[in-house]
C-alpha atoms as one frame of an Amber mdcrd trajectory, in Angstrom:
protein
   0.000   0.000   0.000   2.255   2.740  -1.094   1.604   6.387  -1.828  -0.249
   6.907  -5.035   1.866   8.728  -7.680   0.450  11.859  -9.284   0.851  11.948
 -13.016   2.045  15.180 -14.554  -0.179  16.846 -17.077   1.748  18.181 -20.061
   0.742  20.935 -22.521  -2.033  22.384 -20.431  -3.027  25.850 -21.667  -5.408
  28.486 -20.483  -8.662  28.722 -22.319  -8.771  31.728 -24.663 -11.762  33.358
 -26.290 -11.828  32.429 -29.973 -11.465  35.102 -32.637 -14.972  34.481 -33.919
 -16.607  34.731 -30.500 -19.813  36.833 -30.408 -18.603  38.724 -27.322 -15.655
  40.134 -29.258 -17.733  41.161 -32.272 -19.898  43.490 -30.185 -16.926  45.469
 -28.854 -15.346  45.682 -32.329 -18.560  47.034 -33.842 -18.808  49.661 -31.094
 -15.197  50.743 -31.769 -15.879  51.088 -35.509 -18.952  53.233 -34.905 -17.001
  55.551 -32.584 -14.096  55.897 -35.033 -16.509  56.808 -37.860 -18.007  59.532
 -35.652 -14.526  60.922 -34.943 -13.662  60.963 -38.663 -16.762  63.014 -39.405
 -15.921  65.569 -36.707 -12.348  66.212 -37.897 -11.932  69.577 -39.602  -8.667
  69.944 -41.416  -7.132  73.364 -41.895  -4.336  74.216 -44.274  -2.296  77.221
 -43.122  -2.683  80.186 -45.447   0.513  80.782 -47.425   1.855  84.312 -47.357
   1.123  86.344 -50.487   4.676  87.709 -50.326   6.172  84.264 -51.018   7.161
  83.242 -54.513   8.075  79.597 -53.826  10.827  80.045 -51.181  11.603  83.628
 -52.258  10.175  86.233 -49.902   9.344  89.473 -51.718   8.440  91.233 -48.446
  12.102  91.334 -47.378  13.427  94.666 -48.609  15.902  97.144 -47.104  15.899
  98.401 -44.390  15.973  94.821 -43.120  14.387  94.107 -39.742  16.603  91.663
 -37.857  15.194  89.786 -34.834  18.192  89.285 -32.536  18.470  86.258 -30.220
  20.329  85.975 -26.890  22.805  83.496 -28.321  23.648  85.807 -31.239  24.439
  88.693 -28.884  26.735  86.557 -26.720  28.629  85.266 -29.794  28.955  88.842
 -31.061  30.583  89.833 -27.770  32.895  86.765 -27.844  34.129  87.580 -31.360
  34.399  91.314 -30.471  32.168  92.433 -33.349  30.074  95.580 -33.535  26.421
  94.748 -34.071  25.164  97.301 -36.594  28.262  97.837 -38.817  28.869  94.104
 -39.136  25.211  93.501 -40.058  25.417  96.206 -42.704  28.642  94.682 -44.066
  26.919  91.309 -44.313  23.753  92.517 -46.056  25.081  95.593 -47.916  21.968
  97.468 -46.789  20.515  99.353 -43.846  19.424  97.122 -40.952  17.222  97.647
 -37.929  18.144  95.257 -35.078  15.019  94.346 -33.107  15.187  92.981 -29.562
  12.123  91.474 -27.911  11.264  91.622 -24.214  11.923  87.870 -23.952  15.513
  88.268 -25.154  16.046  91.070 -22.633  14.567  88.878 -19.896  16.886  85.979
 -20.810  19.932  88.256 -20.793  18.987  89.656 -17.398  18.541  86.123 -16.006
  21.979  85.034 -17.254  23.656  87.324 -14.754  26.940  89.228 -14.634  28.744
  86.981 -17.148  26.591  88.441 -19.945  26.586  92.062 -18.742  28.324  93.341
 -21.934  25.732  91.625 -24.141  23.004  93.133 -21.942  24.550  96.586 -22.290
  24.591  96.172 -26.103  20.946  95.039 -26.062  19.894  98.063 -23.997  21.306
 100.463 -26.603  18.834 103.189 -27.617  19.473 102.677 -31.349  17.833  99.242
 -31.472  14.102  98.820 -31.773  12.286  97.088 -28.887   9.259  94.820 -29.329
   6.749  94.150 -26.570   5.693  90.545 -26.010   2.081  89.849 -25.136   2.552
  86.260 -23.923   3.417  84.628 -20.606   6.928  83.349 -19.868  10.290  84.514
 -21.124  11.349  81.725 -23.497  12.742  83.715 -26.405  12.910  80.861 -28.946
   9.141  80.294 -28.896   8.541  84.034 -29.055  10.806  84.487 -32.098   9.398
  81.473 -33.982   5.817  82.606 -33.290   6.555  86.141 -34.482   8.244  84.886
 -37.652   5.349  82.516 -38.417   2.848  85.378 -38.183   4.861  88.060 -40.024
   7.496  86.991 -42.552   9.198  90.393 -42.634  12.098  89.518 -40.331  15.572
  88.068 -40.615  16.322  85.887 -37.576  19.784  86.413 -36.070  20.773  83.398
 -33.955  23.523  80.860 -33.325  21.222  78.438 -31.508  21.002  75.096 -33.381
  17.491  74.245 -32.188  16.126  77.669 -33.091  17.796  77.504 -36.520  16.188
  74.106 -37.123  12.765  75.475 -36.173  13.139  78.618 -38.314  14.289  76.591
 -41.352  10.868  74.906 -41.367   9.240  78.313 -41.948   9.500  79.160 -45.664
  10.944  82.513 -46.708  12.709  83.449 -43.449  16.495  84.020 -43.692  18.859
  83.203 -40.811  21.883  85.273 -39.796  24.610  83.812 -37.583  28.129  84.508
 -36.330  30.812  82.382 -37.993  34.550  82.803 -38.633  34.678  86.266 -37.063
  31.885  87.756 -39.202  28.158  87.481 -39.790  26.868  85.050 -42.404  23.375
  84.871 -43.866  21.559  81.859 -45.240  18.365  81.598 -47.295  18.415  85.215
 -48.486  18.286  85.113 -52.305  19.743  88.610 -52.861  22.579  88.097 -50.374
  26.095  88.704 -51.676  28.188  85.531 -52.035  31.357  85.521 -49.941
């Protein structure tokens, strides 16, 4: 009279609902009905292209050029010991109006004493100041938003992320500091150097 041995059961699997089960069909039909309702509600808008654009050529950009200056551009200008206005005019061979937004001023003030020379340049009376009507002081968003609305500006920046964002906007040239001078890209009338 020994202990009875238990036999192992091999290949036992949990029961799964079959693909053709009626319970699944109800939930699939409900999902299809809801997705059809969502498709009907979607309103697609295509952004209105500027009338000043001829393909990628922006006819609204004429001298005197309005240049939106970024924090990064000012700090690179100070590092390379360049003068803002004369160097811009040498680059474009035309009159320029540097424009500094409140966000750029706020960023420069936050950066502290290391950027005091750039802040002093930005506070110069000769440059035009633009008021910002939004919350926060993130200059990149402010500049991109302004350029999207009005394609009358040249964006002056050395920031890679901002350059990448501005390149997606057709007809907006980018100015940057390179090799001890200012260089411009995407301006059709720009002199080749």
